[in-house]
Amino acid sequence: MKNIQLIAVLYMVLSMVSYQISASFAKQLIATLDPLTVTILRLCFATILVAIMFRSWTILSKLKSLKWRDLLLYSASLGCMNILFYTSLGKLPQGIAVGLEFIGPLGLALLSIKQRSDYIWVVFAILGIALMVPWHDANSENFSYFGAACALSAGLFWALYIYFGHRVVQQNIGMHALTIAIGLSALTLLPFGLWNNTPALLDTQYWGKALVIAVLATAIPYALDLMALKRLSKLSYGTLTSLAPALAALAGLLILHEQISMIQWFALFCIMIASIGVTLRGEKTQTP
């Protein structure tokens, strides 16, 4: 039993590592292309990958009976989340971008707290955000207020993506909802991408890199998450997910050679503590 749990934890860690490596590769590509083009290329390849993984053509006969309002809002949240996050990656160190984006789902969880003692997690979250900003040096190379605004906005849309995801789940179409959401996001953004930078989108020299990013950010994480969820409790899954900001900072350090200050490392630690605390409280609340 312990070995099974250990393997599930390994799946989760590998899933998050894969996603953060994809973000590092995306940032390298953003240095050549613009965030919109990189987002569209990734979403287009991700649509194909997810459709094949989940054999989503089997859902075609049910499309007419679906509640499209929730699906469209789910898709819009996903698209906005991706483009805002990639925009923030071009302006911030990867760890800071992910840390600020993580405030979105964390904030959604914090809204559910009812006991005064749990407000300690709110304090940790606010402290994390405050310490992430180099107030003493507004022109720091390690920070951009525009990038921070994009990362926080991406977090807001991440929270909306989770919220509408719960509503979409009620339609009982499983992971096909993800295929529809990614596909709609790609199709919606494609005209803007063609207007913005047609040569880059159609230049096949970038397709290979975009495919690698899509595999690392979509196919591998979703496959590993599905295997992990079969063996892990919600508590374990939520706690492990809280490691994302630290893994992002490590990926930025090792792949992109990005340096962040000790105070910013402590800020990421505060956000992770808040996330773990809320996860533990949520589990205790549901148990009775």
PDB file of N, CA and C in Angstrom, residues 50-116:
ATOM      1  N   VAL A  50      -5.076  16.131 -26.823  1.00  0.00           N
ATOM      2  CA  VAL A  50      -6.127  15.759 -25.874  1.00  0.00           C
ATOM      3  C   VAL A  50      -7.250  15.002 -26.568  1.00  0.00           C
ATOM      4  N   ALA A  51      -7.590  15.430 -27.787  1.00  0.00           N
ATOM      5  CA  ALA A  51      -8.650  14.744 -28.549  1.00  0.00           C
ATOM      6  C   ALA A  51      -8.269  13.287 -28.814  1.00  0.00           C
ATOM      7  N   ILE A  52      -6.997  13.056 -29.129  1.00  0.00           N
ATOM      8  CA  ILE A  52      -6.518  11.687 -29.372  1.00  0.00           C
ATOM      9  C   ILE A  52      -6.466  10.897 -28.068  1.00  0.00           C
ATOM     10  N   MET A  53      -5.962  11.542 -26.994  1.00  0.00           N
ATOM     11  CA  MET A  53      -5.845  10.859 -25.700  1.00  0.00           C
ATOM     12  C   MET A  53      -7.193  10.353 -25.195  1.00  0.00           C
ATOM     13  N   PHE A  54      -8.234  11.202 -25.327  1.00  0.00           N
ATOM     14  CA  PHE A  54      -9.543  10.869 -24.759  1.00  0.00           C
ATOM     15  C   PHE A  54     -10.553  10.428 -25.810  1.00  0.00           C
ATOM     16  N   ARG A  55     -10.089  10.261 -27.069  1.00  0.00           N
ATOM     17  CA  ARG A  55     -10.962   9.821 -28.168  1.00  0.00           C
ATOM     18  C   ARG A  55     -12.242  10.672 -28.186  1.00  0.00           C
ATOM     19  N   SER A  56     -12.049  11.962 -28.242  1.00  0.00           N
ATOM     20  CA  SER A  56     -13.159  12.900 -28.076  1.00  0.00           C
ATOM     21  C   SER A  56     -14.122  12.960 -29.249  1.00  0.00           C
ATOM     22  N   TRP A  57     -13.794  12.319 -30.356  1.00  0.00           N
ATOM     23  CA  TRP A  57     -14.755  12.272 -31.458  1.00  0.00           C
ATOM     24  C   TRP A  57     -16.005  11.484 -31.084  1.00  0.00           C
ATOM     25  N   THR A  58     -15.920  10.699 -30.019  1.00  0.00           N
ATOM     26  CA  THR A  58     -17.092   9.919 -29.588  1.00  0.00           C
ATOM     27  C   THR A  58     -18.177  10.793 -28.968  1.00  0.00           C
ATOM     28  N   ILE A  59     -17.846  12.054 -28.683  1.00  0.00           N
ATOM     29  CA  ILE A  59     -18.803  12.965 -28.039  1.00  0.00           C
ATOM     30  C   ILE A  59     -19.589  13.781 -29.062  1.00  0.00           C
ATOM     31  N   LEU A  60     -19.242  13.667 -30.336  1.00  0.00           N
ATOM     32  CA  LEU A  60     -19.858  14.498 -31.379  1.00  0.00           C
ATOM     33  C   LEU A  60     -21.383  14.413 -31.395  1.00  0.00           C
ATOM     34  N   SER A  61     -21.913  13.224 -31.156  1.00  0.00           N
ATOM     35  CA  SER A  61     -23.370  13.051 -31.200  1.00  0.00           C
ATOM     36  C   SER A  61     -24.093  13.749 -30.049  1.00  0.00           C
ATOM     37  N   LYS A  62     -23.360  14.099 -28.991  1.00  0.00           N
ATOM     38  CA  LYS A  62     -23.976  14.715 -27.816  1.00  0.00           C
ATOM     39  C   LYS A  62     -23.840  16.241 -27.788  1.00  0.00           C
ATOM     40  N   LEU A  63     -23.168  16.806 -28.785  1.00  0.00           N
ATOM     41  CA  LEU A  63     -22.875  18.237 -28.762  1.00  0.00           C
ATOM     42  C   LEU A  63     -24.136  19.102 -28.679  1.00  0.00           C
ATOM     43  N   LYS A  64     -25.195  18.696 -29.359  1.00  0.00           N
ATOM     44  CA  LYS A  64     -26.425  19.495 -29.390  1.00  0.00           C
ATOM     45  C   LYS A  64     -27.094  19.583 -28.020  1.00  0.00           C
ATOM     46  N   SER A  65     -26.911  18.566 -27.198  1.00  0.00           N
ATOM     47  CA  SER A  65     -27.611  18.507 -25.910  1.00  0.00           C
ATOM     48  C   SER A  65     -26.812  19.126 -24.758  1.00  0.00           C
ATOM     49  N   LEU A  66     -25.619  19.629 -25.042  1.00  0.00           N
ATOM     50  CA  LEU A  66     -24.772  20.187 -23.990  1.00  0.00           C
ATOM     51  C   LEU A  66     -25.225  21.591 -23.583  1.00  0.00           C
ATOM     52  N   LYS A  67     -24.909  21.967 -22.337  1.00  0.00           N
ATOM     53  CA  LYS A  67     -25.195  23.318 -21.850  1.00  0.00           C
ATOM     54  C   LYS A  67     -24.006  24.204 -22.244  1.00  0.00           C
ATOM     55  N   TRP A  68     -24.167  24.923 -23.340  1.00  0.00           N
ATOM     56  CA  TRP A  68     -23.041  25.608 -23.945  1.00  0.00           C
ATOM     57  C   TRP A  68     -22.607  26.865 -23.186  1.00  0.00           C
ATOM     58  N   ARG A  69     -23.512  27.438 -22.396  1.00  0.00           N
ATOM     59  CA  ARG A  69     -23.141  28.645 -21.647  1.00  0.00           C
ATOM     60  C   ARG A  69     -21.967  28.341 -20.717  1.00  0.00           C
ATOM     61  N   ASP A  70     -22.094  27.278 -19.930  1.00  0.00           N
ATOM     62  CA  ASP A  70     -21.027  26.907 -19.001  1.00  0.00           C
ATOM     63  C   ASP A  70     -19.761  26.499 -19.746  1.00  0.00           C
ATOM     64  N   LEU A  71     -19.921  25.771 -20.840  1.00  0.00           N
ATOM     65  CA  LEU A  71     -18.767  25.333 -21.623  1.00  0.00           C
ATOM     66  C   LEU A  71     -18.011  26.520 -22.221  1.00  0.00           C
ATOM     67  N   LEU A  72     -18.765  27.508 -22.716  1.00  0.00           N
ATOM     68  CA  LEU A  72     -18.135  28.687 -23.315  1.00  0.00           C
ATOM     69  C   LEU A  72     -17.391  29.506 -22.261  1.00  0.00           C
ATOM     70  N   LEU A  73     -17.977  29.646 -21.085  1.00  0.00           N
ATOM     71  CA  LEU A  73     -17.316  30.386 -20.004  1.00  0.00           C
ATOM     72  C   LEU A  73     -16.080  29.626 -19.497  1.00  0.00           C
ATOM     73  N   TYR A  74     -16.191  28.310 -19.462  1.00  0.00           N
ATOM     74  CA  TYR A  74     -15.070  27.439 -19.085  1.00  0.00           C
ATOM     75  C   TYR A  74     -13.923  27.605 -20.084  1.00  0.00           C
ATOM     76  N   SER A  75     -14.273  27.619 -21.365  1.00  0.00           N
ATOM     77  CA  SER A  75     -13.275  27.772 -22.422  1.00  0.00           C
ATOM     78  C   SER A  75     -12.657  29.163 -22.408  1.00  0.00           C
ATOM     79  N   ALA A  76     -13.487  30.190 -22.199  1.00  0.00           N
ATOM     80  CA  ALA A  76     -12.981  31.563 -22.158  1.00  0.00           C
ATOM     81  C   ALA A  76     -12.012  31.747 -20.990  1.00  0.00           C
ATOM     82  N   SER A  77     -12.344  31.145 -19.854  1.00  0.00           N
ATOM     83  CA  SER A  77     -11.460  31.226 -18.677  1.00  0.00           C
ATOM     84  C   SER A  77     -10.121  30.573 -18.981  1.00  0.00           C
ATOM     85  N   LEU A  78     -10.161  29.421 -19.627  1.00  0.00           N
ATOM     86  CA  LEU A  78      -8.931  28.698 -19.962  1.00  0.00           C
ATOM     87  C   LEU A  78      -8.062  29.514 -20.921  1.00  0.00           C
ATOM     88  N   GLY A  79      -8.690  30.081 -21.960  1.00  0.00           N
ATOM     89  CA  GLY A  79      -7.938  30.865 -22.943  1.00  0.00           C
ATOM     90  C   GLY A  79      -7.302  32.101 -22.329  1.00  0.00           C
ATOM     91  N   CYS A  80      -8.083  32.851 -21.539  1.00  0.00           N
ATOM     92  CA  CYS A  80      -7.560  34.061 -20.890  1.00  0.00           C
ATOM     93  C   CYS A  80      -6.461  33.729 -19.901  1.00  0.00           C
ATOM     94  N   MET A  81      -6.648  32.635 -19.160  1.00  0.00           N
ATOM     95  CA  MET A  81      -5.643  32.206 -18.193  1.00  0.00           C
ATOM     96  C   MET A  81      -4.309  31.937 -18.884  1.00  0.00           C
ATOM     97  N   ASN A  82      -4.344  31.247 -20.008  1.00  0.00           N
ATOM     98  CA  ASN A  82      -3.121  30.886 -20.717  1.00  0.00           C
ATOM     99  C   ASN A  82      -2.401  32.094 -21.297  1.00  0.00           C
ATOM    100  N   ILE A  83      -3.145  32.969 -21.966  1.00  0.00           N
ATOM    101  CA  ILE A  83      -2.476  34.105 -22.620  1.00  0.00           C
ATOM    102  C   ILE A  83      -1.934  35.094 -21.594  1.00  0.00           C
ATOM    103  N   LEU A  84      -2.655  35.282 -20.493  1.00  0.00           N
ATOM    104  CA  LEU A  84      -2.175  36.190 -19.446  1.00  0.00           C
ATOM    105  C   LEU A  84      -0.952  35.609 -18.735  1.00  0.00           C
ATOM    106  N   PHE A  85      -0.968  34.297 -18.511  1.00  0.00           N
ATOM    107  CA  PHE A  85       0.175  33.663 -17.854  1.00  0.00           C
ATOM    108  C   PHE A  85       1.420  33.739 -18.735  1.00  0.00           C
ATOM    109  N   TYR A  86       1.274  33.462 -20.032  1.00  0.00           N
ATOM    110  CA  TYR A  86       2.422  33.528 -20.928  1.00  0.00           C
ATOM    111  C   TYR A  86       2.924  34.966 -21.075  1.00  0.00           C
ATOM    112  N   THR A  87       2.011  35.929 -21.019  1.00  0.00           N
ATOM    113  CA  THR A  87       2.431  37.335 -21.048  1.00  0.00           C
ATOM    114  C   THR A  87       3.249  37.663 -19.808  1.00  0.00           C
ATOM    115  N   SER A  88       2.808  37.163 -18.652  1.00  0.00           N
ATOM    116  CA  SER A  88       3.546  37.411 -17.410  1.00  0.00           C
ATOM    117  C   SER A  88       4.913  36.728 -17.437  1.00  0.00           C
ATOM    118  N   LEU A  89       4.998  35.570 -18.085  1.00  0.00           N
ATOM    119  CA  LEU A  89       6.282  34.864 -18.182  1.00  0.00           C
ATOM    120  C   LEU A  89       7.322  35.697 -18.924  1.00  0.00           C
ATOM    121  N   GLY A  90       6.854  36.501 -19.879  1.00  0.00           N
ATOM    122  CA  GLY A  90       7.781  37.333 -20.631  1.00  0.00           C
ATOM    123  C   GLY A  90       8.284  38.525 -19.841  1.00  0.00           C
ATOM    124  N   LYS A  91       7.657  38.797 -18.691  1.00  0.00           N
ATOM    125  CA  LYS A  91       8.000  39.978 -17.893  1.00  0.00           C
ATOM    126  C   LYS A  91       8.570  39.658 -16.518  1.00  0.00           C
ATOM    127  N   LEU A  92       8.363  38.423 -16.039  1.00  0.00           N
ATOM    128  CA  LEU A  92       8.740  38.051 -14.675  1.00  0.00           C
ATOM    129  C   LEU A  92       9.569  36.772 -14.665  1.00  0.00           C
ATOM    130  N   PRO A  93      10.358  36.553 -13.613  1.00  0.00           N
ATOM    131  CA  PRO A  93      10.956  35.226 -13.411  1.00  0.00           C
ATOM    132  C   PRO A  93       9.840  34.188 -13.273  1.00  0.00           C
ATOM    133  N   GLN A  94      10.099  32.991 -13.742  1.00  0.00           N
ATOM    134  CA  GLN A  94       9.053  31.964 -13.776  1.00  0.00           C
ATOM    135  C   GLN A  94       8.450  31.688 -12.399  1.00  0.00           C
ATOM    136  N   GLY A  95       9.283  31.611 -11.378  1.00  0.00           N
ATOM    137  CA  GLY A  95       8.782  31.323 -10.030  1.00  0.00           C
ATOM    138  C   GLY A  95       7.838  32.395  -9.529  1.00  0.00           C
ATOM    139  N   ILE A  96       8.161  33.667  -9.815  1.00  0.00           N
ATOM    140  CA  ILE A  96       7.312  34.771  -9.381  1.00  0.00           C
ATOM    141  C   ILE A  96       5.991  34.743 -10.141  1.00  0.00           C
ATOM    142  N   ALA A  97       6.047  34.488 -11.455  1.00  0.00           N
ATOM    143  CA  ALA A  97       4.830  34.433 -12.269  1.00  0.00           C
ATOM    144  C   ALA A  97       3.884  33.349 -11.767  1.00  0.00           C
ATOM    145  N   VAL A  98       4.415  32.162 -11.507  1.00  0.00           N
ATOM    146  CA  VAL A  98       3.585  31.049 -11.023  1.00  0.00           C
ATOM    147  C   VAL A  98       3.085  31.326  -9.606  1.00  0.00           C
ATOM    148  N   GLY A  99       3.952  31.906  -8.774  1.00  0.00           N
ATOM    149  CA  GLY A  99       3.546  32.220  -7.403  1.00  0.00           C
ATOM    150  C   GLY A  99       2.382  33.183  -7.354  1.00  0.00           C
ATOM    151  N   LEU A 100       2.438  34.235  -8.180  1.00  0.00           N
ATOM    152  CA  LEU A 100       1.347  35.210  -8.223  1.00  0.00           C
ATOM    153  C   LEU A 100       0.093  34.613  -8.857  1.00  0.00           C
ATOM    154  N   GLU A 101       0.273  33.798  -9.898  1.00  0.00           N
ATOM    155  CA  GLU A 101      -0.891  33.154 -10.527  1.00  0.00           C
ATOM    156  C   GLU A 101      -1.579  32.209  -9.547  1.00  0.00           C
ATOM    157  N   PHE A 102      -0.803  31.587  -8.682  1.00  0.00           N
ATOM    158  CA  PHE A 102      -1.322  30.606  -7.724  1.00  0.00           C
ATOM    159  C   PHE A 102      -2.289  31.243  -6.730  1.00  0.00           C
ATOM    160  N   ILE A 103      -2.226  32.590  -6.611  1.00  0.00           N
ATOM    161  CA  ILE A 103      -3.126  33.311  -5.713  1.00  0.00           C
ATOM    162  C   ILE A 103      -4.584  33.129  -6.140  1.00  0.00           C
ATOM    163  N   GLY A 104      -4.818  32.901  -7.435  1.00  0.00           N
ATOM    164  CA  GLY A 104      -6.185  32.738  -7.935  1.00  0.00           C
ATOM    165  C   GLY A 104      -6.931  31.577  -7.294  1.00  0.00           C
ATOM    166  N   PRO A 105      -6.471  30.338  -7.515  1.00  0.00           N
ATOM    167  CA  PRO A 105      -7.148  29.198  -6.884  1.00  0.00           C
ATOM    168  C   PRO A 105      -7.044  29.221  -5.363  1.00  0.00           C
ATOM    169  N   LEU A 106      -5.937  29.769  -4.849  1.00  0.00           N
ATOM    170  CA  LEU A 106      -5.802  29.892  -3.397  1.00  0.00           C
ATOM    171  C   LEU A 106      -6.859  30.847  -2.847  1.00  0.00           C
ATOM    172  N   GLY A 107      -7.068  31.962  -3.545  1.00  0.00           N
ATOM    173  CA  GLY A 107      -8.094  32.916  -3.127  1.00  0.00           C
ATOM    174  C   GLY A 107      -9.482  32.305  -3.152  1.00  0.00           C
ATOM    175  N   LEU A 108      -9.740  31.473  -4.167  1.00  0.00           N
ATOM    176  CA  LEU A 108     -11.028  30.791  -4.260  1.00  0.00           C
ATOM    177  C   LEU A 108     -11.243  29.883  -3.058  1.00  0.00           C
ATOM    178  N   ALA A 109     -10.168  29.193  -2.645  1.00  0.00           N
ATOM    179  CA  ALA A 109     -10.244  28.321  -1.463  1.00  0.00           C
ATOM    180  C   ALA A 109     -10.427  29.132  -0.184  1.00  0.00           C
ATOM    181  N   LEU A 110      -9.737  30.272  -0.119  1.00  0.00           N
ATOM    182  CA  LEU A 110      -9.825  31.115   1.077  1.00  0.00           C
ATOM    183  C   LEU A 110     -11.221  31.684   1.285  1.00  0.00           C
ATOM    184  N   LEU A 111     -11.978  31.859   0.181  1.00  0.00           N
ATOM    185  CA  LEU A 111     -13.337  32.390   0.289  1.00  0.00           C
ATOM    186  C   LEU A 111     -14.269  31.449   1.044  1.00  0.00           C
ATOM    187  N   SER A 112     -13.891  30.177   1.113  1.00  0.00           N
ATOM    188  CA  SER A 112     -14.759  29.181   1.750  1.00  0.00           C
ATOM    189  C   SER A 112     -14.525  29.053   3.256  1.00  0.00           C
ATOM    190  N   ILE A 113     -13.492  29.731   3.783  1.00  0.00           N
ATOM    191  CA  ILE A 113     -13.204  29.570   5.210  1.00  0.00           C
ATOM    192  C   ILE A 113     -14.250  30.291   6.057  1.00  0.00           C
ATOM    193  N   LYS A 114     -14.572  29.714   7.209  1.00  0.00           N
ATOM    194  CA  LYS A 114     -15.616  30.254   8.069  1.00  0.00           C
ATOM    195  C   LYS A 114     -15.127  30.540   9.494  1.00  0.00           C
ATOM    196  N   GLN A 115     -14.122  29.815   9.944  1.00  0.00           N
ATOM    197  CA  GLN A 115     -13.635  30.001  11.310  1.00  0.00           C
ATOM    198  C   GLN A 115     -12.554  31.070  11.354  1.00  0.00           C
ATOM    199  N   ARG A 116     -12.588  31.878  12.410  1.00  0.00           N
ATOM    200  CA  ARG A 116     -11.624  32.965  12.537  1.00  0.00           C
ATOM    201  C   ARG A 116     -10.186  32.472  12.576  1.00  0.00           C
TER     202      ARG A 116
END
